[in-house]
N, C-alpha and C. Protein backbone atom coordinates (compact mmCIF):
# COMPACT_ATOMS: atom_id res chain seq x y z
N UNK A 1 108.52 107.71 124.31
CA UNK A 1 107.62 107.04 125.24
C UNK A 1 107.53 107.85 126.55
N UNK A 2 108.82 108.32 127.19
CA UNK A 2 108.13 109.46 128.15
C UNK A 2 107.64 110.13 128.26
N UNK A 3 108.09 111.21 126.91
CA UNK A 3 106.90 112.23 126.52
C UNK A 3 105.28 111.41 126.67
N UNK A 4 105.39 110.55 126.30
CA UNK A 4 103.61 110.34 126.01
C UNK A 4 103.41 109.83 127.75
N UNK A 5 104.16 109.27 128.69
CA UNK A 5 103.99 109.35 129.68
C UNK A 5 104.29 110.28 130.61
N UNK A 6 104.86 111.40 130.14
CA UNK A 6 104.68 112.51 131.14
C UNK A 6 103.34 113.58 130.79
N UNK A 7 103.29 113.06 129.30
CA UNK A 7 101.86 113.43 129.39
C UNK A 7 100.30 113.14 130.18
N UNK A 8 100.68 112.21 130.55
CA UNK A 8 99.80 110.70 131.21
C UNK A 8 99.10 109.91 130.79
N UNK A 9 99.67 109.69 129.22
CA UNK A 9 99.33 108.42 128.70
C UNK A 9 100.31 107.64 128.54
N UNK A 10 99.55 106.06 128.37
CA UNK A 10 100.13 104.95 128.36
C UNK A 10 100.62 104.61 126.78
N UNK A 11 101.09 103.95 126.23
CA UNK A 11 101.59 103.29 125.14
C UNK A 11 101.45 101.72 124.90
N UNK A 12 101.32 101.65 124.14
CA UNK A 12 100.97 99.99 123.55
C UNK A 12 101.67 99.98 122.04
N UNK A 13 102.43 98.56 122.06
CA UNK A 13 103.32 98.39 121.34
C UNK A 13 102.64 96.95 120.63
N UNK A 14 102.38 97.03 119.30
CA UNK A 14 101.75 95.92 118.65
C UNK A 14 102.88 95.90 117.31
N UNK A 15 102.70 94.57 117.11
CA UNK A 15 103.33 94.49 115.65
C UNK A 15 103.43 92.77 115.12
N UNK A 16 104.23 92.51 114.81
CA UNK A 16 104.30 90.74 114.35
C UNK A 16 105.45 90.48 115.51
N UNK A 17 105.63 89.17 115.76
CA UNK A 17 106.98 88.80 116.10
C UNK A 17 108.28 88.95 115.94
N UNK A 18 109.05 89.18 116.21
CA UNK A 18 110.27 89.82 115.67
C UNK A 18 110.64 91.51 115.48
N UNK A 19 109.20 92.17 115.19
CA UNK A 19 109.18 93.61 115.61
C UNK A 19 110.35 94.21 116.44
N UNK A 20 111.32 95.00 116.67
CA UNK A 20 112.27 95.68 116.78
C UNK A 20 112.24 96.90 117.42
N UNK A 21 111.44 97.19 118.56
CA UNK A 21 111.49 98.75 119.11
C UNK A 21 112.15 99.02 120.20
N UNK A 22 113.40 98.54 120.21
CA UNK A 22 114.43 98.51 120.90
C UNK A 22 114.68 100.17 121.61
N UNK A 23 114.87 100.14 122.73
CA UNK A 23 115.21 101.51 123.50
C UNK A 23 113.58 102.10 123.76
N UNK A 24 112.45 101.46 123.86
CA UNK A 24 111.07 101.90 124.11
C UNK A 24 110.89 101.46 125.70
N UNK A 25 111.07 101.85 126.44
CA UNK A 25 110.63 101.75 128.16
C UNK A 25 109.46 101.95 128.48
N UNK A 26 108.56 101.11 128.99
CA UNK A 26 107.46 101.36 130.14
C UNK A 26 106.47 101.46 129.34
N UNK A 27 106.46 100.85 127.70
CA UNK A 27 104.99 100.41 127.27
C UNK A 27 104.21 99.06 127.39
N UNK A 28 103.49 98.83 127.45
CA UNK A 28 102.42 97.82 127.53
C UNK A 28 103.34 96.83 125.99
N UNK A 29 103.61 95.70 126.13
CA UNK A 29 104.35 95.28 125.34
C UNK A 29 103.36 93.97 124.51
N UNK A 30 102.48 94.10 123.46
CA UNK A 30 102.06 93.31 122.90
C UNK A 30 102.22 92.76 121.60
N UNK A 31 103.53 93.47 121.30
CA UNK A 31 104.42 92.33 120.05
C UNK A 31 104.01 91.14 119.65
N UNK A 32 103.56 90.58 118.57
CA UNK A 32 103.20 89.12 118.71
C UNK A 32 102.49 88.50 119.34
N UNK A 33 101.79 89.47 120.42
CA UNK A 33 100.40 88.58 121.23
C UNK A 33 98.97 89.28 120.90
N UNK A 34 98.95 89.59 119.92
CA UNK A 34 98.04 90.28 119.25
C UNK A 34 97.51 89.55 117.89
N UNK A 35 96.06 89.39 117.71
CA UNK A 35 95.67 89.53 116.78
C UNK A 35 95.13 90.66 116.05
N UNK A 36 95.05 90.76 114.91
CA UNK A 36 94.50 91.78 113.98
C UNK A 36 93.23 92.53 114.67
N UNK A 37 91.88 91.45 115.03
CA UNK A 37 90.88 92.15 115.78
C UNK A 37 91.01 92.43 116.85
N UNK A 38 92.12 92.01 117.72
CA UNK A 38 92.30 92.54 119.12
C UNK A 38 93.02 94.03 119.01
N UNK A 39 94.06 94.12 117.58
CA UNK A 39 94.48 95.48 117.79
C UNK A 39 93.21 96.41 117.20
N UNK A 40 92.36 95.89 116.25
CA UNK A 40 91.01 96.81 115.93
C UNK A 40 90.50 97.20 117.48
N UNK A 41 90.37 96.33 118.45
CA UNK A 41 89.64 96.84 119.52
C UNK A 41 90.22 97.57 120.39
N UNK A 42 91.73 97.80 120.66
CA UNK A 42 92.14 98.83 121.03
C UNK A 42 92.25 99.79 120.38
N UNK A 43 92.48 99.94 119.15
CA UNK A 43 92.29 101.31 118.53
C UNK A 43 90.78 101.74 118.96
N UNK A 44 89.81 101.02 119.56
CA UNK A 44 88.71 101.67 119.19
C UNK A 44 88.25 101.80 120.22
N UNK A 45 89.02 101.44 121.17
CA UNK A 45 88.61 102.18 122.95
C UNK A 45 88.63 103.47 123.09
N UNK A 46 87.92 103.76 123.82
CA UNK A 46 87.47 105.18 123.98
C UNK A 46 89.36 106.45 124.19
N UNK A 47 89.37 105.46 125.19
CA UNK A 47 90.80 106.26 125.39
C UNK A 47 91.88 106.03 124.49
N UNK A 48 91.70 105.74 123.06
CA UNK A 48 92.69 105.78 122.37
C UNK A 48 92.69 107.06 121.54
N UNK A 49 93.79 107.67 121.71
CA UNK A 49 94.18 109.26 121.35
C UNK A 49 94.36 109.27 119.79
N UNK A 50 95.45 108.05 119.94
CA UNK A 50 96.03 108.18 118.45
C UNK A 50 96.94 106.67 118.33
N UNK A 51 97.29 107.27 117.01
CA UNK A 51 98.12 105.70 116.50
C UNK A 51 99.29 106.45 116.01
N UNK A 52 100.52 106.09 116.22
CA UNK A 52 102.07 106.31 115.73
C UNK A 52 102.41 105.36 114.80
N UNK A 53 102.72 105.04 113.89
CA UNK A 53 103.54 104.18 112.86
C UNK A 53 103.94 104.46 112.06
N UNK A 54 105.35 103.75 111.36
CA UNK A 54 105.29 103.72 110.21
C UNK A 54 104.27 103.72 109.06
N UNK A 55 104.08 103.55 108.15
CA UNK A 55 103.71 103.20 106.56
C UNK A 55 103.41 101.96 106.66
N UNK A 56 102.18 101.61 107.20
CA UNK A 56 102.04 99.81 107.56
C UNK A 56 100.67 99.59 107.76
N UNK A 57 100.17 98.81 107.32
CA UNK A 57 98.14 98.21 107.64
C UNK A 57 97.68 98.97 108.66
N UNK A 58 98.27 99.15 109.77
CA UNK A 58 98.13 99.76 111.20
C UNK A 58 97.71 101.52 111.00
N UNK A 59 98.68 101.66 109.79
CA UNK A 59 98.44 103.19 109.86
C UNK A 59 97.16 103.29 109.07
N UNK A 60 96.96 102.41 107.96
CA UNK A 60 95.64 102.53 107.02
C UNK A 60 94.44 102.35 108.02
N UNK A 61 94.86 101.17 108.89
CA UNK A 61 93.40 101.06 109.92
C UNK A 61 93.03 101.97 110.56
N UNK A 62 94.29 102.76 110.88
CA UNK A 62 93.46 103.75 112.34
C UNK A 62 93.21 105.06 111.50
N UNK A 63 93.83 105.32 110.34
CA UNK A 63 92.94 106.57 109.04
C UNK A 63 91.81 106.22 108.92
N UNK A 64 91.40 104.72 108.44
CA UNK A 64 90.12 103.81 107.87
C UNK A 64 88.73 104.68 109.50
N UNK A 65 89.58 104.49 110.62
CA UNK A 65 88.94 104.71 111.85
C UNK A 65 88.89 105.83 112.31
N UNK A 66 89.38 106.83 111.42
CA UNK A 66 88.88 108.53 111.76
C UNK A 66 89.60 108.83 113.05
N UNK A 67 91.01 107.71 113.22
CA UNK A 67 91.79 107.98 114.39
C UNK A 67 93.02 108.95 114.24
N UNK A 68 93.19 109.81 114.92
CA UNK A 68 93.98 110.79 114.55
C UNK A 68 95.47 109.91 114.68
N UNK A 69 96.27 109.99 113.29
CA UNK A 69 97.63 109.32 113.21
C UNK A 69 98.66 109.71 112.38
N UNK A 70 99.97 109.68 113.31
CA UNK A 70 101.03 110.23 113.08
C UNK A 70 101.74 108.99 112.14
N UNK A 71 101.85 109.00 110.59
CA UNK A 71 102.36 108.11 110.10
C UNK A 71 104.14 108.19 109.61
N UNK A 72 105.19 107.81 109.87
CA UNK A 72 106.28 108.00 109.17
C UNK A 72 106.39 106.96 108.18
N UNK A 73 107.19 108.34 106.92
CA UNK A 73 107.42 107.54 105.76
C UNK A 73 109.09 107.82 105.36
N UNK A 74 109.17 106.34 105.04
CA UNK A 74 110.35 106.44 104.74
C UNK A 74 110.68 105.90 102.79
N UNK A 75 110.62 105.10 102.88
CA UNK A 75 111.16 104.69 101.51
C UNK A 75 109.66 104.67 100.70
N UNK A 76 108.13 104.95 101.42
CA UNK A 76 107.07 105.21 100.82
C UNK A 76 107.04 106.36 100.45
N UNK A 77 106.18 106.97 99.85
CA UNK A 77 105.60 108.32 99.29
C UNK A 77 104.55 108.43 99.70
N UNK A 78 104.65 109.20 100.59
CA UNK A 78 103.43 109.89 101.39
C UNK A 78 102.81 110.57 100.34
N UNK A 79 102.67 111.07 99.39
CA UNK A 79 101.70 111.62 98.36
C UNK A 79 101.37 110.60 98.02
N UNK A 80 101.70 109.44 97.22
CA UNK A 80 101.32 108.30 97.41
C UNK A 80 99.75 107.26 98.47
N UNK A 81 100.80 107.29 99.53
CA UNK A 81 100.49 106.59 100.25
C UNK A 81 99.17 107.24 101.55
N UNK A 82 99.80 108.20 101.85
CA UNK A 82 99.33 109.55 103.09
C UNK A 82 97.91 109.53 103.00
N UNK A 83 97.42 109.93 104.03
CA UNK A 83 95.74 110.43 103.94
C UNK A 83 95.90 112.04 104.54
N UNK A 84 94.56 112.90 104.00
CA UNK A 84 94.82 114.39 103.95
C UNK A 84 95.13 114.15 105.74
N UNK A 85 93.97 113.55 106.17
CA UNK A 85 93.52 114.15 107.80
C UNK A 85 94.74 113.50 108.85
N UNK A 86 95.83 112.82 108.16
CA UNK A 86 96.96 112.12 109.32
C UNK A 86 98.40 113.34 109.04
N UNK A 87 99.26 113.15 109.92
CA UNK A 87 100.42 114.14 110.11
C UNK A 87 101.36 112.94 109.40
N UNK A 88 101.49 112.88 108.09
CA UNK A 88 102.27 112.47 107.51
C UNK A 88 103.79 113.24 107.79
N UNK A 89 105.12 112.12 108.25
CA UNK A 89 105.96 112.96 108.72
C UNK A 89 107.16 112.19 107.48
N UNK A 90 108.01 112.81 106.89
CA UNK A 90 109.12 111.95 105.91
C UNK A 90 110.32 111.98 106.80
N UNK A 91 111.44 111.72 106.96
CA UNK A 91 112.59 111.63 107.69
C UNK A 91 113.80 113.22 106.89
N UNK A 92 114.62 113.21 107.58
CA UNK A 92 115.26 114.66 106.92
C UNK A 92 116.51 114.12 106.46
N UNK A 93 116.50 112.35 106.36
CA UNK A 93 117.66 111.97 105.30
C UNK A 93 117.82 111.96 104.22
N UNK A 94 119.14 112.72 103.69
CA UNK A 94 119.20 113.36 102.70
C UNK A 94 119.54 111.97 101.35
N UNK A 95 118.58 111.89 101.17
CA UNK A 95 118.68 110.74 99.88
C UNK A 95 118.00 110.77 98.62
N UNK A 96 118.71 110.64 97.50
CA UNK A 96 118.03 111.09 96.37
C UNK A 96 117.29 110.13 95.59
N UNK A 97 117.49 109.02 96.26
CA UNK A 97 116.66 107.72 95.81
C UNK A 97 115.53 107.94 96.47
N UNK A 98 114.68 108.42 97.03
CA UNK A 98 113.70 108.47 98.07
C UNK A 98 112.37 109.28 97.31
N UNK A 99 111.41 108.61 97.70
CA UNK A 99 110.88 107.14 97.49
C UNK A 99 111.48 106.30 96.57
N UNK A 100 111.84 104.89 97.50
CA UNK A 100 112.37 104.31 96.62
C UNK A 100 111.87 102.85 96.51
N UNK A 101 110.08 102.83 97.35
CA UNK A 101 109.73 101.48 97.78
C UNK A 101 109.14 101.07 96.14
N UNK A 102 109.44 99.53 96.46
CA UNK A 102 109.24 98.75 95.21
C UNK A 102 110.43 98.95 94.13
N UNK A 103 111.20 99.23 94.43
CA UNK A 103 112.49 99.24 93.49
C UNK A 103 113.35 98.54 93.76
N UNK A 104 112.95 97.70 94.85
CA UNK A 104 114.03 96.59 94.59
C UNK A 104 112.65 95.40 95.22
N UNK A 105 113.27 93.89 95.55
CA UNK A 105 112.44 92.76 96.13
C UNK A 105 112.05 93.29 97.69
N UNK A 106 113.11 93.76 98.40
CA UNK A 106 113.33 93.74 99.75
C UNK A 106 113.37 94.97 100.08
N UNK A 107 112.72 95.88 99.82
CA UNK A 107 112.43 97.11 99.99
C UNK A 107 112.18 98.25 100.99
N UNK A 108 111.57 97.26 101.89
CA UNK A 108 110.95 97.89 103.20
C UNK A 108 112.25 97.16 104.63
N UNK A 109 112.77 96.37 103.68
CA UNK A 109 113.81 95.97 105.07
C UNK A 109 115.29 95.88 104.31
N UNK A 110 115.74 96.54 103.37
CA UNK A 110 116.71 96.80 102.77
C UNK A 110 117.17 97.96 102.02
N UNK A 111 118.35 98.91 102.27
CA UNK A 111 118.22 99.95 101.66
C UNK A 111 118.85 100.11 100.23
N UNK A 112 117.87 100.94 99.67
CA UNK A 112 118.52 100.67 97.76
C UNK A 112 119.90 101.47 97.84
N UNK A 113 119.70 102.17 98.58
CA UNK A 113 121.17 103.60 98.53
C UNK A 113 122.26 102.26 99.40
N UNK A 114 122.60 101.67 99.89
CA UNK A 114 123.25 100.83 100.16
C UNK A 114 123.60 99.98 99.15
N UNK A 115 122.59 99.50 98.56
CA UNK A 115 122.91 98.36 98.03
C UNK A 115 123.41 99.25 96.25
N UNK A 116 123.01 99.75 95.94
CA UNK A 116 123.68 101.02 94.85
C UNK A 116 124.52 101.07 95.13
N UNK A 117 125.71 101.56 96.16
CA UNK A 117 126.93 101.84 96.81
C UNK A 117 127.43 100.77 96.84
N UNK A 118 127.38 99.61 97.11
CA UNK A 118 127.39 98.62 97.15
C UNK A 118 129.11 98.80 98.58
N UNK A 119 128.31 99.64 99.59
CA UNK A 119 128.83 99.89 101.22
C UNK A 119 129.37 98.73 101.52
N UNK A 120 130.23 98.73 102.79
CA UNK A 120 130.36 97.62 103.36
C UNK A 120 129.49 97.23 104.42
N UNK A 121 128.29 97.25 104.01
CA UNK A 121 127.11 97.19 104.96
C UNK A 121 126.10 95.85 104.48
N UNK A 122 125.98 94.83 105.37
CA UNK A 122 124.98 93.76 105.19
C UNK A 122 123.82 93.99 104.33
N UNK A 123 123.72 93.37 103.41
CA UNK A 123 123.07 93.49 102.31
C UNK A 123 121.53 94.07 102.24
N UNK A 124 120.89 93.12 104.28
CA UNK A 124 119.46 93.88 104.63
C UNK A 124 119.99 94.89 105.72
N UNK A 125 120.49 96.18 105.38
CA UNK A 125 120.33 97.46 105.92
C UNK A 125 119.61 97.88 105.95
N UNK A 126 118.93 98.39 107.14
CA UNK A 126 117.14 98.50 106.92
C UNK A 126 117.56 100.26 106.49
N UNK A 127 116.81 100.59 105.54
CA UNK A 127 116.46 101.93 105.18
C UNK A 127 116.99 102.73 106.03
N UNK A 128 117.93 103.93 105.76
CA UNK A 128 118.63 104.69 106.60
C UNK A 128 117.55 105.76 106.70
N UNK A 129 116.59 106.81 106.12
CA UNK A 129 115.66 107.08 105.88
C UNK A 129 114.51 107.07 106.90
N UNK A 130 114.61 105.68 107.42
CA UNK A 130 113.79 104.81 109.14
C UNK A 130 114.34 105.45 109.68
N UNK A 131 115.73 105.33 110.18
CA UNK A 131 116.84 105.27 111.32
C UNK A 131 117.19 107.04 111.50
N UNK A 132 116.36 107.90 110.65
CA UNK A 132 117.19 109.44 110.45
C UNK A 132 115.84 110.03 111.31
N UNK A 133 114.95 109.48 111.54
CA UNK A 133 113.89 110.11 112.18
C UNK A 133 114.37 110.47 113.96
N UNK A 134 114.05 111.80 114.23
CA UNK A 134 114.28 112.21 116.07
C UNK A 134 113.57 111.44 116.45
N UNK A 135 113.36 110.62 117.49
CA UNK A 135 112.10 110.29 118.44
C UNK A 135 111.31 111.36 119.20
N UNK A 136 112.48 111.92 119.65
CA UNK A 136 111.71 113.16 120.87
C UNK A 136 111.09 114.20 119.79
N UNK A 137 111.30 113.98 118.28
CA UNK A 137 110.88 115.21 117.76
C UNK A 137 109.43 114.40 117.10
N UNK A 138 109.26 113.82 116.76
CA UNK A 138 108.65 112.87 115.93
C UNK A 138 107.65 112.86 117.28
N UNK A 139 107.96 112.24 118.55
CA UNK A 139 106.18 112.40 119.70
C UNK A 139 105.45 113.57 119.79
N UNK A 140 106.94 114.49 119.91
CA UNK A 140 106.37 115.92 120.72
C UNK A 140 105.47 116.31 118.99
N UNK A 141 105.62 115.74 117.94
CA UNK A 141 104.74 116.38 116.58
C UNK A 141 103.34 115.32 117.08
N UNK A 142 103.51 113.87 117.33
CA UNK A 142 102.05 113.12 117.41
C UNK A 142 101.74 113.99 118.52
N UNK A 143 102.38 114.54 119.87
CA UNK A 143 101.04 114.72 120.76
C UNK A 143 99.96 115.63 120.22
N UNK A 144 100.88 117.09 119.81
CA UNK A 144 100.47 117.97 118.98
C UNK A 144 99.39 117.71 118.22
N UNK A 145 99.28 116.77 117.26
CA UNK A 145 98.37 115.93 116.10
C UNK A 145 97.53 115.40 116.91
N UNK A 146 97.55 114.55 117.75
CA UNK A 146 96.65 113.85 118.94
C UNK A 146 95.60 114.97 119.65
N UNK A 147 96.22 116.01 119.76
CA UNK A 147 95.71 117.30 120.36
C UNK A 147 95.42 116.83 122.06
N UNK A 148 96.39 116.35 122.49
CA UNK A 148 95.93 115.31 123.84
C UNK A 148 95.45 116.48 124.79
N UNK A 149 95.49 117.41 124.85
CA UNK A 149 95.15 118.59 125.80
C UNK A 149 93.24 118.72 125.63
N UNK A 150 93.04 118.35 124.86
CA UNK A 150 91.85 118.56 124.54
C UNK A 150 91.13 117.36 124.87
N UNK A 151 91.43 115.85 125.38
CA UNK A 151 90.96 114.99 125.23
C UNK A 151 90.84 115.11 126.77
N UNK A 152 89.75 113.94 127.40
CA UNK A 152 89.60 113.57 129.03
C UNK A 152 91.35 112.57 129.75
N UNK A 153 91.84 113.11 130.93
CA UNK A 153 92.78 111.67 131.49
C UNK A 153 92.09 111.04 132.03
């Protein structure tokens, strides 16, 4: 989030209730106060650069919208899932179950390599796979993809 604000853009944080982006400072915080067409209409303001997400409706919308987007995949398959024109990014955790979505019920909020191991780890371990991604490496690739140098502040 600094990076994108020392760039001099702002950030906006959408998702359902309960959403989790813990350690994110100084974005516009609309978690749960969002509807579906209200986040269509910010993606589609002029000054929107790009979209960051996971593997989620959000990332299909702003591909659907010819919006330049940095998608991470974790327990999806970006060959799969990916579109040519987005910076599909995978995590560099080393797991041999991977892709491993739809192989179990709880998939996207539970990890199969955990629950295989059967770890001493709470049964919904969210995907280690999520958790292996840099942040600072993972923006400094969206600004890049965003091409923000090229756009108006």
């Amino acid at each position: 989030c600094d990076q994108f604000r020392n760039a001099g853009y702002a950030t906006v944080e959408v998702g359902t209730k309960g959403t989790d982006f813990s350690g994110v400072q100084g974005s516009i915080d609309l978690i749960g106060k969002t509807s579906l067409e209200q986040i269509l209409y910010l993606m589609q303001m002029e000054n929107c650069v790009g979209v960051l997400a996971a593997d989620t409706g959000l990332a299909h919308l702003a591909s659907h919208l010819r919006i330049p987007t940095t998608v991470l995949f974790g327990p999806t398959d970006p060959v799969f899932w990916g579109y040519p024109g987005n910076l599909n990014l995978t995590s560099q955790h080393d797991c041999h179950l991977s892709p491993c979505w739809l192989t179990m019920p709880n998939w996207f909020t539970a990890c199969r390599l955990v629950a295989e191991m059967r770890l001493d780890e709470p049964p919904n371990t969210p995907p280690g796979c999520m958790s292996a991604f840099n942040p600072g490496t993972v923006v400094s690739q969206a600004l890049a993809h965003f091409d923000v140098d090229s756009l108006p502040t």
